[in-house]
Amino acid sequence: KFEKIWLIFGIATLLVFLSTIGVSAFYLGNQPPSCLVTIDPEKVAETPPFNEPGLKQVGENEYELTMVASAFHYEPSHVQIPLGATVHISVTTVDVIHGFQVPGTNINMMVEPGYVSTLTAQFNREGEFLVLCNEYCGVGHHMMTSTFEVI
Ligand code: CUA
């Protein structure tokens, strides 16, 4: 008799959890933050803004930075960023999964084929920052870097 009660309790709890996730995902629109747009990795080179990777000014000390990851480098491989700038970063990859991390900051994304990973960062410290790949992507993985120069 008690088994039946607990079984019903367990199933009810499960249904509550599932409906919470369902409501959150579909009604409130909560999705993994890195997956915003789907694009064909083979067409990245022709798809704006990834056909022209780099830094573009969009406002007063506000920029859009577009980067393309591929085995085993980032395009562009060096970016100059004005001190104090707010930068909206979009990254995608043309081949396999790569990482996108700037040690010493909270910039850390996974870059997946077919998706655009985005985040907004503010650069309030002068100096050179290393951008590195933290997802194993092949024999050249350890050499896969770019640099941000904040001036
Ligand atoms: Cu790209 Cu590791």
XYZ file of C-alpha atoms and ligand atoms in Angstrom:
153
model
C 0.000 0.000 0.000
C 2.750 2.425 0.986
C 4.716 1.475 -2.126
C 1.858 2.708 -4.236
C 1.735 6.043 -2.415
C 5.476 6.584 -2.881
C 5.262 5.580 -6.512
C 2.552 8.162 -7.135
C 4.563 10.750 -5.186
C 7.653 10.009 -7.294
C 5.798 10.272 -10.574
C 4.098 13.510 -9.481
C 7.452 15.049 -8.517
C 8.900 14.055 -11.877
C 5.973 15.654 -13.692
C 6.432 18.874 -11.710
C 10.132 18.997 -12.656
C 9.472 18.260 -16.312
C 6.741 20.860 -16.602
C 8.967 23.438 -14.869
C 11.670 22.804 -17.469
C 9.096 22.853 -20.248
C 7.572 26.148 -19.163
C 11.029 27.657 -18.675
C 12.314 26.563 -22.083
C 9.303 27.177 -24.307
C 7.173 29.750 -22.530
C 9.839 31.926 -20.889
C 12.273 31.339 -23.754
C 15.220 30.144 -21.661
C 17.717 28.521 -23.982
C 21.421 27.808 -23.593
C 22.926 31.305 -23.982
C 25.539 30.331 -26.510
C 23.092 29.041 -29.118
C 21.513 32.095 -30.680
C 21.597 31.618 -34.429
C 22.066 28.566 -36.584
C 24.246 28.928 -39.650
C 25.744 26.428 -42.036
C 29.446 26.062 -41.070
C 30.359 25.620 -44.739
C 28.791 28.952 -45.621
C 30.417 30.924 -42.786
C 32.802 32.675 -45.186
C 29.852 34.110 -47.163
C 27.547 34.844 -44.235
C 27.611 38.366 -42.791
C 29.091 39.384 -40.423
C 31.478 36.413 -40.613
C 32.509 37.223 -44.179
C 34.357 40.197 -42.686
C 35.699 39.171 -39.284
C 37.059 41.934 -37.118
C 36.147 44.899 -34.926
C 33.444 47.342 -36.036
C 32.361 50.466 -34.199
C 28.615 50.591 -33.531
C 28.376 53.414 -30.979
C 30.328 55.648 -28.669
C 33.092 53.337 -27.439
C 30.875 50.397 -28.360
C 31.986 47.771 -30.829
C 31.010 44.531 -32.479
C 33.738 41.935 -32.748
C 33.243 39.066 -35.147
C 35.635 36.133 -35.043
C 35.890 32.843 -36.899
C 37.563 29.849 -35.304
C 39.052 27.040 -37.357
C 41.724 24.419 -36.816
C 44.051 25.888 -35.590
C 43.637 29.618 -35.450
C 41.221 32.491 -35.036
C 40.449 35.099 -37.647
C 41.514 37.818 -36.886
C 44.591 36.643 -35.023
C 45.119 40.030 -33.359
C 42.557 42.646 -32.329
C 43.195 46.164 -31.030
C 40.497 47.282 -28.618
C 40.178 50.830 -27.231
C 40.383 51.065 -23.431
C 36.968 51.065 -21.744
C 35.196 49.769 -24.829
C 32.059 47.672 -24.625
C 32.466 44.854 -27.110
C 29.763 42.513 -28.356
C 31.651 39.387 -29.357
C 30.266 36.840 -31.837
C 32.258 33.718 -32.632
C 31.576 30.729 -34.814
C 33.609 27.841 -36.189
C 33.942 26.423 -39.685
C 34.970 22.937 -38.633
C 34.976 21.330 -35.182
C 34.186 22.484 -31.650
C 36.657 25.038 -30.342
C 36.933 27.022 -27.142
C 37.192 30.764 -26.711
C 38.730 31.829 -23.435
C 40.559 34.933 -22.289
C 42.412 33.962 -19.091
C 42.118 36.531 -16.311
C 38.670 37.674 -17.501
C 35.235 36.073 -17.415
C 35.289 35.562 -21.192
C 34.898 31.840 -21.757
C 32.736 30.272 -24.448
C 32.372 27.047 -26.320
C 32.246 27.525 -30.087
C 30.166 24.912 -31.894
C 29.748 24.278 -35.627
C 26.484 25.766 -36.851
C 26.073 28.099 -33.905
C 27.074 31.614 -33.021
C 28.431 32.089 -29.503
C 27.951 35.599 -28.199
C 28.800 37.632 -25.152
C 29.334 41.258 -24.245
C 32.491 42.306 -22.427
C 33.975 45.541 -21.216
C 37.705 46.106 -21.489
C 38.803 48.283 -18.585
C 42.410 47.148 -18.267
C 45.229 48.048 -20.617
C 47.508 45.380 -21.934
C 47.719 42.316 -24.082
C 45.289 39.487 -23.482
C 45.643 35.989 -24.800
C 42.656 34.364 -26.461
C 42.968 30.615 -26.384
C 41.154 27.469 -27.340
C 40.194 25.322 -24.372
C 38.440 22.513 -26.233
C 40.707 19.827 -27.634
C 40.354 20.175 -31.406
C 43.272 18.273 -32.923
C 47.048 18.166 -33.214
C 47.423 21.967 -33.338
C 45.104 22.637 -30.407
C 47.827 23.946 -28.092
C 48.918 26.522 -30.680
C 45.440 27.914 -31.282
C 45.507 31.479 -29.998
C 44.706 35.066 -30.805
C 45.477 38.265 -28.901
C 43.451 41.231 -27.722
C 45.479 44.395 -27.309
C 43.674 46.913 -25.130
C 45.074 50.419 -25.657
Cu 40.697 24.837 -31.238
Cu 41.516 23.520 -29.429
